[in-house]
Amino acid sequence: MDAEASSGLRAFTPPKIETARGPLSAFSLLRVMVRNPVAAVPPAAYEEPQVSLHAAGKAIFFPTDPAIIESILVRRHADFVKSRIDSRLLNPVLGNGILTAEGDAWRWQRRLAAPAFRAATLFDYLPVMRSPFEELVERWRLNPGPHRIDDAMTAATIAVICRAFFSEFDQLEADRISGVIERYLGPSSWPIAYESLGLPEWMPHPGKLKMARAAAEGRQLVRRFVARRRRKRQDPPDLAQILMDAHDPQSGRALSDEDLVSMFLTLIAAGHETSANALTWTLYCLAAQPDRQEALADHVRRVTGCRAVGAPDLDALSDLTYFIEETMRLLPPVPMMSRRALRSCQIGSEAIDPTALVFIPIYAIHRHKALWSSPDTFDPWRFRNQSQAPRPRCAYMPFGAGPRICLGASFAMLEMVAGLAAMLTAIRFRLHDDLPPEPLHRITLRPRKAVVLQIEPRP
Ligand code: HEM
């Protein structure tokens, strides 16, 4: 692929979120945020180390300097907790689960779940990570033509999570859960916008009832699964069983049924939406670059010899990893995180107090002009060359950083490499129309409309 640079390949620029220009009134900020929260990140945040704005008497900070981010998430992580956006948005559906809990409640849940994500354990999941993608490829082979890629990736990634961790969750239940999450995410920019402007939780907004109903339905579905598993153990134990049997070494306390519902729903939601979006964007970017797609498919075929991907192949599939990494740089599945300081402190040049909102705009960090050359251009080889020009730790952080870094990061990378390898060796993906999908921030970064690609089976 080194010939690429001299081959005259046209630079590809994936879809981008247009940022709102000029000083915004509180009302305009609300409107922008409800439409697409990342669009409210000020344009200066893509050039400066740190930017702030004040709206409705509330200070909002957007640090993008990797040293400042590292200070918040890693070095001084004990001084910062997740902002109220996370609790307001996620507690109704995910309860006080591992994604939203703080302090001892979080530490215990992380300790309990972590062994299932250790490197030594991960390779055991390879067959269940591959199987939903292999089944999808078979269906596509029998029925080529235009297909919705976003839906297909959602169905495959939720199947991976359920088969890996929650045996006995059947496909129908899994599909219902993903429908619940879809309905919950739809209006999710309202609570983000309201909390950013300090508006109270009781205030009505479009879709509020829909979110409450989706949350109740999702929890009820998982409650039934927990009840089923209380009646019948799983041997050998899967992650669900391990968590059901676990006791806190200090207090001896076990997770209650409601704790389990929160934990399971968190793992299912956090574990499939993100990977599904990353895969959808990667396939779109490959369909938009047919020459690169062919070269990548050849590379995968050479490495695997058209066998299913196994653990020994993974190092050699580095080109595939660079494509996924570059897609997640430009279209990060989690485009923004938020934090608040526990006490007044200084970050960079700004004094922050506990009422302020600190957004970590991963999307803007990944396109920052001082951190990336040609920041909007798709260039997977920038990840190959990183040993020659190492970048600061927090310049690239699709999985976050510090103690709250994504628990499933290695799981997700393995799943995406295995899934893409299975798809690329068997299928050629072509653009169906000239309309690029619009990235929409709804907690994750998803396409606003369906992504349809042409499926052409390879000989
Ligand atoms: C491409 C795929 C993924 C991306 C980009 C991603 C991204 C992230 C990010 C940015 C966070 C940190 C949030 C914060 O600090 O505010 C996070 C947390 C988390 N993720 Fe992922 N994630 C992915 C896949 C997964 C998978 C496959 C699982 C599980 C099967 C998972 C489980 C979790 C959990 C449990 C947390 C909370 C960790 C904690 O607070 O201790 N994620 N993820």
PDB file of N, CA and C in Angstrom, residues 80-112:
ATOM      1  N   PHE A  80     -12.328  15.099  39.746  1.00  0.00           N
ATOM      2  CA  PHE A  80     -13.399  15.292  38.764  1.00  0.00           C
ATOM      3  C   PHE A  80     -14.321  14.074  38.749  1.00  0.00           C
ATOM      4  N   VAL A  81     -15.598  14.312  38.654  1.00  0.00           N
ATOM      5  CA  VAL A  81     -16.564  13.208  38.516  1.00  0.00           C
ATOM      6  C   VAL A  81     -17.354  13.440  37.234  1.00  0.00           C
ATOM      7  N   LYS A  82     -18.141  12.445  36.857  1.00  0.00           N
ATOM      8  CA  LYS A  82     -18.975  12.624  35.670  1.00  0.00           C
ATOM      9  C   LYS A  82     -19.963  13.759  35.935  1.00  0.00           C
ATOM     10  N   SER A  83     -20.313  14.484  34.906  1.00  0.00           N
ATOM     11  CA  SER A  83     -21.200  15.630  35.116  1.00  0.00           C
ATOM     12  C   SER A  83     -22.630  15.145  35.342  1.00  0.00           C
ATOM     13  N   ARG A  84     -23.500  16.094  35.670  1.00  0.00           N
ATOM     14  CA  ARG A  84     -24.905  15.712  35.902  1.00  0.00           C
ATOM     15  C   ARG A  84     -25.589  15.328  34.600  1.00  0.00           C
ATOM     16  N   ILE A  85     -24.968  15.644  33.465  1.00  0.00           N
ATOM     17  CA  ILE A  85     -25.550  15.201  32.181  1.00  0.00           C
ATOM     18  C   ILE A  85     -25.651  13.684  32.201  1.00  0.00           C
ATOM     19  N   ASP A  86     -24.561  13.036  32.647  1.00  0.00           N
ATOM     20  CA  ASP A  86     -24.545  11.568  32.622  1.00  0.00           C
ATOM     21  C   ASP A  86     -25.651  10.992  33.488  1.00  0.00           C
ATOM     22  N   SER A  87     -25.796  11.520  34.725  1.00  0.00           N
ATOM     23  CA  SER A  87     -26.811  10.942  35.600  1.00  0.00           C
ATOM     24  C   SER A  87     -28.220  11.269  35.089  1.00  0.00           C
ATOM     25  N   ARG A  88     -28.403  12.521  34.648  1.00  0.00           N
ATOM     26  CA  ARG A  88     -29.733  12.924  34.169  1.00  0.00           C
ATOM     27  C   ARG A  88     -30.154  12.111  32.950  1.00  0.00           C
ATOM     28  N   LEU A  89     -29.175  11.869  32.091  1.00  0.00           N
ATOM     29  CA  LEU A  89     -29.459  11.197  30.829  1.00  0.00           C
ATOM     30  C   LEU A  89     -29.532   9.685  30.983  1.00  0.00           C
ATOM     31  N   LEU A  90     -28.616   9.132  31.782  1.00  0.00           N
ATOM     32  CA  LEU A  90     -28.461   7.670  31.760  1.00  0.00           C
ATOM     33  C   LEU A  90     -29.068   6.940  32.960  1.00  0.00           C
ATOM     34  N   ASN A  91     -29.148   7.611  34.128  1.00  0.00           N
ATOM     35  CA  ASN A  91     -29.672   6.891  35.301  1.00  0.00           C
ATOM     36  C   ASN A  91     -31.064   6.288  35.088  1.00  0.00           C
ATOM     37  N   PRO A  92     -31.994   7.001  34.395  1.00  0.00           N
ATOM     38  CA  PRO A  92     -33.328   6.400  34.248  1.00  0.00           C
ATOM     39  C   PRO A  92     -33.280   5.041  33.567  1.00  0.00           C
ATOM     40  N   VAL A  93     -32.333   4.826  32.662  1.00  0.00           N
ATOM     41  CA  VAL A  93     -32.304   3.540  31.970  1.00  0.00           C
ATOM     42  C   VAL A  93     -31.214   2.624  32.518  1.00  0.00           C
ATOM     43  N   LEU A  94     -30.046   3.183  32.849  1.00  0.00           N
ATOM     44  CA  LEU A  94     -28.928   2.327  33.262  1.00  0.00           C
ATOM     45  C   LEU A  94     -28.754   2.271  34.774  1.00  0.00           C
ATOM     46  N   GLY A  95     -29.605   2.969  35.524  1.00  0.00           N
ATOM     47  CA  GLY A  95     -29.532   2.962  36.982  1.00  0.00           C
ATOM     48  C   GLY A  95     -28.168   3.451  37.447  1.00  0.00           C
ATOM     49  N   ASN A  96     -27.764   2.998  38.659  1.00  0.00           N
ATOM     50  CA  ASN A  96     -26.455   3.398  39.170  1.00  0.00           C
ATOM     51  C   ASN A  96     -25.438   2.338  38.740  1.00  0.00           C
ATOM     52  N   GLY A  97     -25.374   2.134  37.416  1.00  0.00           N
ATOM     53  CA  GLY A  97     -24.518   1.070  36.869  1.00  0.00           C
ATOM     54  C   GLY A  97     -23.079   1.523  36.715  1.00  0.00           C
ATOM     55  N   ILE A  98     -22.277   0.665  36.111  1.00  0.00           N
ATOM     56  CA  ILE A  98     -20.828   0.900  36.042  1.00  0.00           C
ATOM     57  C   ILE A  98     -20.481   2.168  35.251  1.00  0.00           C
ATOM     58  N   LEU A  99     -21.337   2.563  34.305  1.00  0.00           N
ATOM     59  CA  LEU A  99     -21.039   3.746  33.485  1.00  0.00           C
ATOM     60  C   LEU A  99     -21.308   5.042  34.242  1.00  0.00           C
ATOM     61  N   THR A 100     -22.269   5.004  35.169  1.00  0.00           N
ATOM     62  CA  THR A 100     -22.701   6.244  35.811  1.00  0.00           C
ATOM     63  C   THR A 100     -22.300   6.338  37.285  1.00  0.00           C
ATOM     64  N   ALA A 101     -22.058   5.188  37.944  1.00  0.00           N
ATOM     65  CA  ALA A 101     -21.773   5.216  39.389  1.00  0.00           C
ATOM     66  C   ALA A 101     -20.440   5.919  39.664  1.00  0.00           C
ATOM     67  N   GLU A 102     -20.276   6.384  40.882  1.00  0.00           N
ATOM     68  CA  GLU A 102     -19.019   7.016  41.314  1.00  0.00           C
ATOM     69  C   GLU A 102     -18.532   6.330  42.588  1.00  0.00           C
ATOM     70  N   GLY A 103     -17.285   6.594  42.966  1.00  0.00           N
ATOM     71  CA  GLY A 103     -16.736   6.138  44.255  1.00  0.00           C
ATOM     72  C   GLY A 103     -16.746   4.636  44.397  1.00  0.00           C
ATOM     73  N   ASP A 104     -17.078   4.164  45.624  1.00  0.00           N
ATOM     74  CA  ASP A 104     -17.006   2.723  45.918  1.00  0.00           C
ATOM     75  C   ASP A 104     -17.968   1.914  45.057  1.00  0.00           C
ATOM     76  N   ALA A 105     -19.161   2.495  44.809  1.00  0.00           N
ATOM     77  CA  ALA A 105     -20.166   1.764  44.004  1.00  0.00           C
ATOM     78  C   ALA A 105     -19.598   1.468  42.619  1.00  0.00           C
ATOM     79  N   TRP A 106     -18.874   2.446  42.025  1.00  0.00           N
ATOM     80  CA  TRP A 106     -18.265   2.223  40.705  1.00  0.00           C
ATOM     81  C   TRP A 106     -17.098   1.226  40.799  1.00  0.00           C
ATOM     82  N   ARG A 107     -16.207   1.460  41.810  1.00  0.00           N
ATOM     83  CA  ARG A 107     -14.993   0.624  41.922  1.00  0.00           C
ATOM     84  C   ARG A 107     -15.351  -0.855  42.003  1.00  0.00           C
ATOM     85  N   TRP A 108     -16.371  -1.160  42.798  1.00  0.00           N
ATOM     86  CA  TRP A 108     -16.746  -2.557  43.001  1.00  0.00           C
ATOM     87  C   TRP A 108     -17.242  -3.172  41.684  1.00  0.00           C
ATOM     88  N   GLN A 109     -18.102  -2.434  40.998  1.00  0.00           N
ATOM     89  CA  GLN A 109     -18.645  -2.965  39.733  1.00  0.00           C
ATOM     90  C   GLN A 109     -17.541  -3.160  38.708  1.00  0.00           C
ATOM     91  N   ARG A 110     -16.595  -2.233  38.658  1.00  0.00           N
ATOM     92  CA  ARG A 110     -15.493  -2.338  37.695  1.00  0.00           C
ATOM     93  C   ARG A 110     -14.642  -3.571  38.021  1.00  0.00           C
ATOM     94  N   ARG A 111     -14.364  -3.753  39.343  1.00  0.00           N
ATOM     95  CA  ARG A 111     -13.560  -4.909  39.770  1.00  0.00           C
ATOM     96  C   ARG A 111     -14.245  -6.222  39.387  1.00  0.00           C
ATOM     97  N   LEU A 112     -15.566  -6.244  39.538  1.00  0.00           N
ATOM     98  CA  LEU A 112     -16.313  -7.478  39.244  1.00  0.00           C
ATOM     99  C   LEU A 112     -16.311  -7.815  37.754  1.00  0.00           C
TER     100      LEU A 112
END
